PDB file of C-alpha atoms in Angstrom:
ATOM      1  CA  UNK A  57      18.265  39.392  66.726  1.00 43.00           C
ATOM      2  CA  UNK A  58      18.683  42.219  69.043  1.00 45.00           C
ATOM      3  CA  UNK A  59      18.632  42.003  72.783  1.00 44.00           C
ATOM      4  CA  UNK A  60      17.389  45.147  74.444  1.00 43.00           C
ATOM      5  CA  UNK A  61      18.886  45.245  78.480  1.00 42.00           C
ATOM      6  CA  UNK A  62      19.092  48.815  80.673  1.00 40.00           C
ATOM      7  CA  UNK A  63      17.258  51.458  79.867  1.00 42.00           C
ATOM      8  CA  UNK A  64      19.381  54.667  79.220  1.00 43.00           C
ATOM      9  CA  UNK A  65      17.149  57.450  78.821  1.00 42.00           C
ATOM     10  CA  UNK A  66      13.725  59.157  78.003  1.00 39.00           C
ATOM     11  CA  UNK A  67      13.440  62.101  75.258  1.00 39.00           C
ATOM     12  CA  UNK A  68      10.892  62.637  72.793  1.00 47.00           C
ATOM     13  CA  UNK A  69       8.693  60.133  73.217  1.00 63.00           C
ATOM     14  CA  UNK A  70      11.041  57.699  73.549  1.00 73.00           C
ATOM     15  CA  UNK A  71      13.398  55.092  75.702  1.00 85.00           C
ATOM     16  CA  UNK A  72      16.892  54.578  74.923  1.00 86.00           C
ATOM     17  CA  UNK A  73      18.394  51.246  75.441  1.00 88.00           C
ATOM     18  CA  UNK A  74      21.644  49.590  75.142  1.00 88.00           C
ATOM     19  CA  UNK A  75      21.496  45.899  73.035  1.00 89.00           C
ATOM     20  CA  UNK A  76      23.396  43.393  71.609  1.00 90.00           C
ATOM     21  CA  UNK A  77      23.417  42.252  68.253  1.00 87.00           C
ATOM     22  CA  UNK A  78      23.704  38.730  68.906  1.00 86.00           C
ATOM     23  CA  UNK A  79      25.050  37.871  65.419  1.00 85.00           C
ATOM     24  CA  UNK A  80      28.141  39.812  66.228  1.00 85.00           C
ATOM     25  CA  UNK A  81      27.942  39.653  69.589  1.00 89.00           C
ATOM     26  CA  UNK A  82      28.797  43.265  69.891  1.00 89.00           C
ATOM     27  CA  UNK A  83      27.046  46.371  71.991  1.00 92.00           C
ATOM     28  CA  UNK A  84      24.282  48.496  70.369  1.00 93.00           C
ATOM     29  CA  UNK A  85      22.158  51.153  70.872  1.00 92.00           C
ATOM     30  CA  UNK A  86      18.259  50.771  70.195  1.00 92.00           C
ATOM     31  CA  UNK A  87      16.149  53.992  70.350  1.00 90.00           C
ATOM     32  CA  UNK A  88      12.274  52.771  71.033  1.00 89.00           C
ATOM     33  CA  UNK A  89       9.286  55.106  69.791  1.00 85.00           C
ATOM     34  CA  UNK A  90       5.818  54.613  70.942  1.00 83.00           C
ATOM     35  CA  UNK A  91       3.918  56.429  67.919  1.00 80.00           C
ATOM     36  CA  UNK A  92       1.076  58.422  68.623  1.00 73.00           C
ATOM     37  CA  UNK A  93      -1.743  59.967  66.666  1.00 54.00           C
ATOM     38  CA  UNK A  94      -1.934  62.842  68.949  1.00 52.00           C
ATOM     39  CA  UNK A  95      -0.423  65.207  65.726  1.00 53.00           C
ATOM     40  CA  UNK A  96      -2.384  65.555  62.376  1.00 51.00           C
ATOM     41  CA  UNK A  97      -2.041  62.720  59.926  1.00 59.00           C
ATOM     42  CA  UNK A  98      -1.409  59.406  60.298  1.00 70.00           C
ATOM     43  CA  UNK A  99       1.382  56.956  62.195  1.00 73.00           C
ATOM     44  CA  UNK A 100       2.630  56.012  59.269  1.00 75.00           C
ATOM     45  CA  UNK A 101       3.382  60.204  58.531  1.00 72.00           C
ATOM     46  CA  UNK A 102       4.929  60.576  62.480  1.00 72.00           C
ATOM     47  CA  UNK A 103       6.977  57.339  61.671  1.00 76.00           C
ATOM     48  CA  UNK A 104       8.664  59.268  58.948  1.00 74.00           C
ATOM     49  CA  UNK A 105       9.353  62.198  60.558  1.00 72.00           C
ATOM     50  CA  UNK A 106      10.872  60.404  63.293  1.00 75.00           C
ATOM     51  CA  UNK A 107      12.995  58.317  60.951  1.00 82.00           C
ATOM     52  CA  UNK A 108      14.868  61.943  59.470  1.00 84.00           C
ATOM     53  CA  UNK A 109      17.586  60.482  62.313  1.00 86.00           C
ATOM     54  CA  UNK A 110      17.930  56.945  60.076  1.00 89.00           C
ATOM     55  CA  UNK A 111      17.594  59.027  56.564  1.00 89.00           C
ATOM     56  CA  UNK A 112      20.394  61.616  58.102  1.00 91.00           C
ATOM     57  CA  UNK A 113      22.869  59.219  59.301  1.00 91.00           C
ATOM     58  CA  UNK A 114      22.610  56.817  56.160  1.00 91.00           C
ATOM     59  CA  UNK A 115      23.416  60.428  54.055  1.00 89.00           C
ATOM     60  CA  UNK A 116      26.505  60.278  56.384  1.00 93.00           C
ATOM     61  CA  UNK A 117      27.166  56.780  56.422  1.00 87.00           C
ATOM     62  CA  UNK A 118      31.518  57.503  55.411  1.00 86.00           C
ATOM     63  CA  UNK A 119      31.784  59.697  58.157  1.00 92.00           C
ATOM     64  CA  UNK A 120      34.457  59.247  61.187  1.00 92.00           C
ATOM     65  CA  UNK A 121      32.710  61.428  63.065  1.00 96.00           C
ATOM     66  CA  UNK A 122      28.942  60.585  63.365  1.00 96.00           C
ATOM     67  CA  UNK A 123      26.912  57.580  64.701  1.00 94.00           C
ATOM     68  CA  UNK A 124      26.493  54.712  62.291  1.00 93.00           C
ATOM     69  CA  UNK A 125      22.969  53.648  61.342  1.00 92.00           C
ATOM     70  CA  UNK A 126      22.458  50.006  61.690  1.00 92.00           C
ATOM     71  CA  UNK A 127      18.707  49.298  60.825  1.00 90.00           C
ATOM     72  CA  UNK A 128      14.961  50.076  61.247  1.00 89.00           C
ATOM     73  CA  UNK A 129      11.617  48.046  62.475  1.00 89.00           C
ATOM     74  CA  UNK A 130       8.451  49.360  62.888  1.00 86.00           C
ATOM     75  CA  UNK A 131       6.076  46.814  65.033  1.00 88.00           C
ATOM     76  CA  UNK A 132       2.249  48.153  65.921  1.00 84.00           C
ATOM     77  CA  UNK A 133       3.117  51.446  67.190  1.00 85.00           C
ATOM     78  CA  UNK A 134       6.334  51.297  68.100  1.00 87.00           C
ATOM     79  CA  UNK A 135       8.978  52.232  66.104  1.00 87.00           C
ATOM     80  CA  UNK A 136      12.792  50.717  66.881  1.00 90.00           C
ATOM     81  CA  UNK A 137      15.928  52.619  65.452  1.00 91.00           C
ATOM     82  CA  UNK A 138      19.265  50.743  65.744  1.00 92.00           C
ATOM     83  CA  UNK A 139      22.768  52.342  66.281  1.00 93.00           C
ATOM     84  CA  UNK A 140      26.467  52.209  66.699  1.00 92.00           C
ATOM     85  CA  UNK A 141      27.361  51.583  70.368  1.00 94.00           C
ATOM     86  CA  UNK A 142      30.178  54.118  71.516  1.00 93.00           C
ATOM     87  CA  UNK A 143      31.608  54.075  74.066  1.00 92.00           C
ATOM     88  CA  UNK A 144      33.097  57.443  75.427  1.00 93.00           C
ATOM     89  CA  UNK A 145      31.899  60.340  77.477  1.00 93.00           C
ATOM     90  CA  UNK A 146      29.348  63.075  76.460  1.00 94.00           C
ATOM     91  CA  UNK A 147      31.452  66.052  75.910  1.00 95.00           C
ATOM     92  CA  UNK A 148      29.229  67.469  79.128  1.00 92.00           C
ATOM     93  CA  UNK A 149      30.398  64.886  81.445  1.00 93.00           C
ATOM     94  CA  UNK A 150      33.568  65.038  79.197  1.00 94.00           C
ATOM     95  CA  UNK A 151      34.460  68.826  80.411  1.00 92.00           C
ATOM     96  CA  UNK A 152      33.891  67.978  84.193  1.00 89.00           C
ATOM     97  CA  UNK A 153      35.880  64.922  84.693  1.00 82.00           C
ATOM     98  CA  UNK A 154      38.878  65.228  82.239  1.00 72.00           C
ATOM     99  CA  UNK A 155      41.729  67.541  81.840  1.00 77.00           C
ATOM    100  CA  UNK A 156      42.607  68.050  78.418  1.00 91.00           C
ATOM    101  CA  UNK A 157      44.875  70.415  77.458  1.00 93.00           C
ATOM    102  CA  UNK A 158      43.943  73.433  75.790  1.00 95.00           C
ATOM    103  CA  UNK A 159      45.508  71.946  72.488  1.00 95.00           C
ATOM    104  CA  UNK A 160      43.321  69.134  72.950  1.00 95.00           C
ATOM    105  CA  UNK A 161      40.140  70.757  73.386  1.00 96.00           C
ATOM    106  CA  UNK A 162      41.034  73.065  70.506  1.00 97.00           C
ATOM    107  CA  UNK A 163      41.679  69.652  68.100  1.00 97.00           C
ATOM    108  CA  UNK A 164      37.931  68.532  69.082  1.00 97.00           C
ATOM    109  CA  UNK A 165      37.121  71.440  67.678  1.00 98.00           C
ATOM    110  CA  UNK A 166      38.680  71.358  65.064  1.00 98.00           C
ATOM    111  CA  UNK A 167      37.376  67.995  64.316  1.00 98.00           C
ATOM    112  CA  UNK A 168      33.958  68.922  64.841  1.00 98.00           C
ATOM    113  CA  UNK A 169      34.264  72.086  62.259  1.00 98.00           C
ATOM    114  CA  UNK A 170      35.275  69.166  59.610  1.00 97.00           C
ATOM    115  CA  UNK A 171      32.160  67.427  60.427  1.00 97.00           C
ATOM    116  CA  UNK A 172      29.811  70.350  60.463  1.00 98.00           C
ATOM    117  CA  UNK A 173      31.320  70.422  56.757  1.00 97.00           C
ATOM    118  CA  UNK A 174      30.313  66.867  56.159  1.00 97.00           C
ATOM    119  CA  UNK A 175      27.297  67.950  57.187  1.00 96.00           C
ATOM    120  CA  UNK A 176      26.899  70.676  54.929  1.00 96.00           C
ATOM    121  CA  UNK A 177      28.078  68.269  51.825  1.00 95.00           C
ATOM    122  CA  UNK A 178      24.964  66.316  52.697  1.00 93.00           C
ATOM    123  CA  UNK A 179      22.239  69.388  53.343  1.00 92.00           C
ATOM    124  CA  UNK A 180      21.553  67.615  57.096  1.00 94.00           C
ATOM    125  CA  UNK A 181      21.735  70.506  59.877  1.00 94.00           C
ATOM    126  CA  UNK A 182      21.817  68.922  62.895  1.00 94.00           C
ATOM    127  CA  UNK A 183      19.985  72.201  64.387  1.00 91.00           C
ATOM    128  CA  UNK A 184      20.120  70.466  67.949  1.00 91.00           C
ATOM    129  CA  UNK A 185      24.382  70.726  68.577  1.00 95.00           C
ATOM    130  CA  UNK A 186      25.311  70.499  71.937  1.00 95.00           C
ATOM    131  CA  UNK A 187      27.233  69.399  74.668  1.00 94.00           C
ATOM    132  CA  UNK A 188      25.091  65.901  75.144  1.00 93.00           C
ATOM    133  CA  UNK A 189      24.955  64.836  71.731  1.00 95.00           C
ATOM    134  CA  UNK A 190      28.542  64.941  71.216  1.00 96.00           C
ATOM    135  CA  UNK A 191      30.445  61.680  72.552  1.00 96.00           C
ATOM    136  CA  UNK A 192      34.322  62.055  73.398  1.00 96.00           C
ATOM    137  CA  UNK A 193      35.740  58.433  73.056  1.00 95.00           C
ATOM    138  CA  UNK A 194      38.996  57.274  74.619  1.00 92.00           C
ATOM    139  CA  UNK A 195      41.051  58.429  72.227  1.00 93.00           C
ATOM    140  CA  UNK A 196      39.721  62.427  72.063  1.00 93.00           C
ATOM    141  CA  UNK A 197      37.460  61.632  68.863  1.00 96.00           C
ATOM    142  CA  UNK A 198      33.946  63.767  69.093  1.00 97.00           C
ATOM    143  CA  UNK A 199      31.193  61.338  67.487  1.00 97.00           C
ATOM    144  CA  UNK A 200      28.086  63.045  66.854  1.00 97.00           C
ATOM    145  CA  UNK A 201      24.673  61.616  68.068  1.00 94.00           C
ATOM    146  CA  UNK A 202      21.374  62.589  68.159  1.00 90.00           C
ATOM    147  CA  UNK A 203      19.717  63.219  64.759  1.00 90.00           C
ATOM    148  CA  UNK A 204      16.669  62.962  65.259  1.00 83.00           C
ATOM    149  CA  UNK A 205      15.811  66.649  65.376  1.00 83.00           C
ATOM    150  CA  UNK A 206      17.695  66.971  62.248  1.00 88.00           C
ATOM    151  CA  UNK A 207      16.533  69.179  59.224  1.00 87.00           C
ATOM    152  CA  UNK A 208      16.752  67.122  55.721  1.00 82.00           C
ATOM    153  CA  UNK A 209      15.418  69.382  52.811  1.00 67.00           C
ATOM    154  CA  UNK A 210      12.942  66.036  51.734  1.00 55.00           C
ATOM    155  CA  UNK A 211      11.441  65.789  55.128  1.00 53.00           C
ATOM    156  CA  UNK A 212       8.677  68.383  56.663  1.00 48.00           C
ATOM    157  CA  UNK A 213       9.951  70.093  59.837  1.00 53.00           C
ATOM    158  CA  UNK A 214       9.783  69.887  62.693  1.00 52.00           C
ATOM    159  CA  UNK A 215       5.896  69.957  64.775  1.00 51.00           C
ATOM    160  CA  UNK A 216       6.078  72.023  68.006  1.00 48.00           C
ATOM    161  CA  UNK A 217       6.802  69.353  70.096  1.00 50.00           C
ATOM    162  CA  UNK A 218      10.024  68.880  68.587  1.00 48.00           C
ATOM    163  CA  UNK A 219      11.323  72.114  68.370  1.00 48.00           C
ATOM    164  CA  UNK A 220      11.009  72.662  72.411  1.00 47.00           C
ATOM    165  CA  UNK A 221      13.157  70.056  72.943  1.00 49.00           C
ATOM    166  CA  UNK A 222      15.477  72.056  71.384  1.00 59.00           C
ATOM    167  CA  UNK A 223      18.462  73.945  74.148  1.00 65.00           C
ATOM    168  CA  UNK A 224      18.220  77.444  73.785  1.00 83.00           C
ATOM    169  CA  UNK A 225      21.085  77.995  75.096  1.00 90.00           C
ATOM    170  CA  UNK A 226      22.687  76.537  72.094  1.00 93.00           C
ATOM    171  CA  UNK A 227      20.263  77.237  70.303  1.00 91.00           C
ATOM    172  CA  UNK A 228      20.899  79.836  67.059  1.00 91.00           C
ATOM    173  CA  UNK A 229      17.948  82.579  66.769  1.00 89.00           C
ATOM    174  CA  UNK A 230      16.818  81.915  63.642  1.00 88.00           C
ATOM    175  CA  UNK A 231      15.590  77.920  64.472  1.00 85.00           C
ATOM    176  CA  UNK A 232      12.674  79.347  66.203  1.00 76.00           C
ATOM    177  CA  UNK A 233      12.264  82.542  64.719  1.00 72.00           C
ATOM    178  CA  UNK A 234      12.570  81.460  60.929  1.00 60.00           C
ATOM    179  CA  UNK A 235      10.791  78.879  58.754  1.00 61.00           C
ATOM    180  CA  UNK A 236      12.409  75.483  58.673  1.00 65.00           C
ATOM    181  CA  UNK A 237      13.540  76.528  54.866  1.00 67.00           C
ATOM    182  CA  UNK A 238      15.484  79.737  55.688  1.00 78.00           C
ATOM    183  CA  UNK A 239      17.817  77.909  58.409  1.00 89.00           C
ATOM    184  CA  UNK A 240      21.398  76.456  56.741  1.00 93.00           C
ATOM    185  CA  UNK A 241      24.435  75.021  58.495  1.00 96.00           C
ATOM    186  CA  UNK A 242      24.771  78.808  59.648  1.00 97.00           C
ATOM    187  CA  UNK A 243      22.625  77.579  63.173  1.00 95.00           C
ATOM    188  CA  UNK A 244      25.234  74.714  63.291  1.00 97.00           C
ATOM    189  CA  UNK A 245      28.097  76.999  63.130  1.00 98.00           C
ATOM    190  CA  UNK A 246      26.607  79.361  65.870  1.00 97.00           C
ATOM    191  CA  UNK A 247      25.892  76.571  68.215  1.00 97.00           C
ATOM    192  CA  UNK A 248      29.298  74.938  67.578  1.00 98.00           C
ATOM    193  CA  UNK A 249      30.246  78.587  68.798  1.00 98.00           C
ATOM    194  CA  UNK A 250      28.845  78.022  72.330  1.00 97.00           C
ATOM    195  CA  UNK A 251      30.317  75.178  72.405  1.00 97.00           C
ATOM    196  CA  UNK A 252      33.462  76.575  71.910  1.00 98.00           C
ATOM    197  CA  UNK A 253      33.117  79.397  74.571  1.00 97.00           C
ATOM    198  CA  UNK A 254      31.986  76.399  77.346  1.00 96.00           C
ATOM    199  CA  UNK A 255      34.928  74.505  75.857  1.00 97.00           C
ATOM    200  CA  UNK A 256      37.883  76.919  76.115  1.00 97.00           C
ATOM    201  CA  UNK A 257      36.134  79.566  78.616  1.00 96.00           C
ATOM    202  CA  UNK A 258      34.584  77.201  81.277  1.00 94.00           C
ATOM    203  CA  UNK A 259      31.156  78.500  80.948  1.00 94.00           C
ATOM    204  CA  UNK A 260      29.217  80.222  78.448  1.00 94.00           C
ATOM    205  CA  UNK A 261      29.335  83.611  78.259  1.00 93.00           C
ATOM    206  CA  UNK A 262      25.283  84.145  77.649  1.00 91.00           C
ATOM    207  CA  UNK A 263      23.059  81.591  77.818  1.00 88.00           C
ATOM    208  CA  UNK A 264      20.404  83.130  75.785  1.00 83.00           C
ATOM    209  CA  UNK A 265      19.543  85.770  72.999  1.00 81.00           C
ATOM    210  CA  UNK A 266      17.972  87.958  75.470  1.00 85.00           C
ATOM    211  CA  UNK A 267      21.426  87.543  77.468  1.00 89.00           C
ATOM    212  CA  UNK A 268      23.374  87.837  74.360  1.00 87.00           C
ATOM    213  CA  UNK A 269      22.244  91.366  73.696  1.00 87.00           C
ATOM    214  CA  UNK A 270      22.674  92.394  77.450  1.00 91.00           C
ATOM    215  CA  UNK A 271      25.924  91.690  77.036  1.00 91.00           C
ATOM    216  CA  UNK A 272      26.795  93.241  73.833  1.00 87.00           C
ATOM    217  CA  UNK A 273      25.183  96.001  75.101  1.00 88.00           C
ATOM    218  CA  UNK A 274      27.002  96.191  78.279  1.00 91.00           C
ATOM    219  CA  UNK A 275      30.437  95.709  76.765  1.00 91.00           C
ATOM    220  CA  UNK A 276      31.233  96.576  73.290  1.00 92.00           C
ATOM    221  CA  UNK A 277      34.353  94.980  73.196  1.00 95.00           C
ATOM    222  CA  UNK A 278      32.325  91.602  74.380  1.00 95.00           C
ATOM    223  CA  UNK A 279      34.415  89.661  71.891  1.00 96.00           C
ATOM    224  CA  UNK A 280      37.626  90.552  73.103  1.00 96.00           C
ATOM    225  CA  UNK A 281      36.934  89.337  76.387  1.00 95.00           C
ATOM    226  CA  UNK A 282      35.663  86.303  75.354  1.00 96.00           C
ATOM    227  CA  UNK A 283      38.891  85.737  73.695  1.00 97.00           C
ATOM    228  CA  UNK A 284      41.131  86.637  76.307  1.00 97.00           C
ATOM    229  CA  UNK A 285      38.834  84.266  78.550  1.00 97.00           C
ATOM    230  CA  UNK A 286      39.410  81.469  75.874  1.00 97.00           C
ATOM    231  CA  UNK A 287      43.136  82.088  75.876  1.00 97.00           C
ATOM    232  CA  UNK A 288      42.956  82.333  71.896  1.00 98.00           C
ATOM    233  CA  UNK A 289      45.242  85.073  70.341  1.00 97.00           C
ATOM    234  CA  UNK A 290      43.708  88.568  69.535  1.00 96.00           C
ATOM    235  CA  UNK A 291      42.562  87.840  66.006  1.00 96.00           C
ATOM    236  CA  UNK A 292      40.526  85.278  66.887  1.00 98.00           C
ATOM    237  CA  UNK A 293      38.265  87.753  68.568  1.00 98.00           C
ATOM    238  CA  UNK A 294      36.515  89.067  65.702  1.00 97.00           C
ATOM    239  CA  UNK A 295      36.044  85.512  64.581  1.00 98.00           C
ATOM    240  CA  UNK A 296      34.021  84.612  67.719  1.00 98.00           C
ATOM    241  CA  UNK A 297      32.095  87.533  67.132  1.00 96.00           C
ATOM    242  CA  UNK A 298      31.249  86.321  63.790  1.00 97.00           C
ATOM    243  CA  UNK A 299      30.509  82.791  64.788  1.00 98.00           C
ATOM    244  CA  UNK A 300      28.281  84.462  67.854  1.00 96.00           C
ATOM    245  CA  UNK A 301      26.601  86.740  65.004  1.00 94.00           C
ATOM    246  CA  UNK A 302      22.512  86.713  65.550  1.00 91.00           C
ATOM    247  CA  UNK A 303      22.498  87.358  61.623  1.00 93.00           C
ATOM    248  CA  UNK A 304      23.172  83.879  59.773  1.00 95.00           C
ATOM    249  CA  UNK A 305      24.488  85.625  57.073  1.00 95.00           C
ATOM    250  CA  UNK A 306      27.094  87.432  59.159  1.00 97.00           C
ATOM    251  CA  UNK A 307      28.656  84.103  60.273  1.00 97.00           C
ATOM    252  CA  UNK A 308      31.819  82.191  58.550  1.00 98.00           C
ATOM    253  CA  UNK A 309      30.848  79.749  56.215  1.00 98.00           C
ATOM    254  CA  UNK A 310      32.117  76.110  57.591  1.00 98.00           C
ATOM    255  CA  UNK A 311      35.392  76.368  55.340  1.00 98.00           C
ATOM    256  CA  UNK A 312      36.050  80.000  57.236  1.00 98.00           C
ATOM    257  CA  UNK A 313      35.498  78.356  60.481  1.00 98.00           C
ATOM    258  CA  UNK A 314      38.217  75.656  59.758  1.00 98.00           C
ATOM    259  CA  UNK A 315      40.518  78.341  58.736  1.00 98.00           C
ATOM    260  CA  UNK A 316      39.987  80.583  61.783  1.00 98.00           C
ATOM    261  CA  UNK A 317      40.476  77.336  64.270  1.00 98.00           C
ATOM    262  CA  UNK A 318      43.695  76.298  62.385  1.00 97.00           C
ATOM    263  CA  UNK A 319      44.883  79.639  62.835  1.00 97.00           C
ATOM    264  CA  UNK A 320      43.834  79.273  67.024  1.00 97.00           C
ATOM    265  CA  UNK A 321      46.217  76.125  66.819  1.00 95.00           C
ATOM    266  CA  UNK A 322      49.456  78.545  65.252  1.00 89.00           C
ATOM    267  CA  UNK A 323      48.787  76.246  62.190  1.00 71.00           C
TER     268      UNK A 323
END
């Protein structure tokens, strides 16, 4: 039996709640979806789209680093999706209240590079990687939540609705430029490149791709900046202009990104 309580939050058609699982009398989340036939086909169709968050976190069910999936109940319209309580920080509210050391922020990193490579074993791109849906718990581990924008090659992609929920700043060029087929763990690896630049910087250095190319064409040397801003040594400025790259194909692949942030560390 679950026992929905507060209310936590409202995205996507849906409420967030926190719950307890009375047979283990332990905290959980339950994400609520009133299904609607406003989009072609039927609820049935909209149900499974909605449940590429379930299908995506089962795929990545031996993971340290992501939400568990619990379970699944459709009743009428609504549909119920049940999930790990954690308790930690967002990493947004995570960068304004806490002062990690700059060898602490660069092992999240790191950690989240591994999973962006469990990620990749499993064909899920999480396509919506940002500073809210990444949970910091007590002990500096980043738990990623938030699938339900997900791309799974079995599932269709995403309808309109869906995709503007998306944070451009964050945001890779190609997820709304391309066809859901051509994006790859490439849009993961450039978001997880903001992140890194509001991480070790303070802020981001563009918020957009309109701002990206103001600045690139402002100041060649962009990169370096960035690095010296990010207190990283001097090689790793050609890396952030990789991981920045507007063309997919010019960024690392996930085990290049590993490398490059081991090398940040002196490792």
């Amino acid at each position: 039996d679950l026992v929905r309580s507060r209310g936590l939050g409202d995205v996507y058609k849906r409420q967030l709640y926190k719950g307890i699982d009375t047979r283990k009398n332990k905290p959980i989340w339950i994400k609520e979806y009133e299904l609607t036939t406003i989009s072609k086909g039927s609820l049935e169709e909209e149900a499974n789209r909605i449940k590429r968050e379930a299908d995506a976190l089962q795929d990545l069910n031996k993971s340290q680093n992501v939400q568990d999936f619990k379970d699944e109940d459709q009743i009428g319209t609504k549909l119920y999706i049940v999930l790990e309580y954690i308790d930690g920080l967002t990493l947004q509210e995570f960068l304004t209240s806490n002062s990690a050391t700059h060898l602490q922020k660069l092992q999240i990193i790191y950690k989240l590079a591994l999973t962006l490579k469990e990620l990749e074993d499993e064909s899920v791109i999480h396509r919506a990687l940002n500073p809210k849906n990444i949970i910091i718990t007590s002990d500096n581990k980043p738990i990623l939540i938030n699938f339900e924008l997900c791309k799974l090659d079995f599932l269709p992609t995403l309808p309109p609705r869906g995709r503007r929920l998306l944070d451009s700043a964050y945001e890779a060029r190609e997820v709304n430029a391309n066809a859901s087929s051509d994006i790859s763990i490439a849009a993961d690896i450039y978001s997880l490149g903001q992140i890194i630049c509001e991480m070790l910087r303070g802020s981001l250095l563009f918020s957009n791709q309109k701002e990206r190319m103001l600045v690139a064409k402002k100041d060649k040397n962009w990169h370096i900046t960035l690095c010296n801003e990010c207190n990283l040594p001097n090689i790793a400025a050609n890396h952030l202009k990789s991981i920045l790259s507007n063309d997919p194909s010019s960024r690392p692949t996930v085990d290049e990104l590993t490398e490059y942030i081991k090398s940040w560390m002196g490792e």
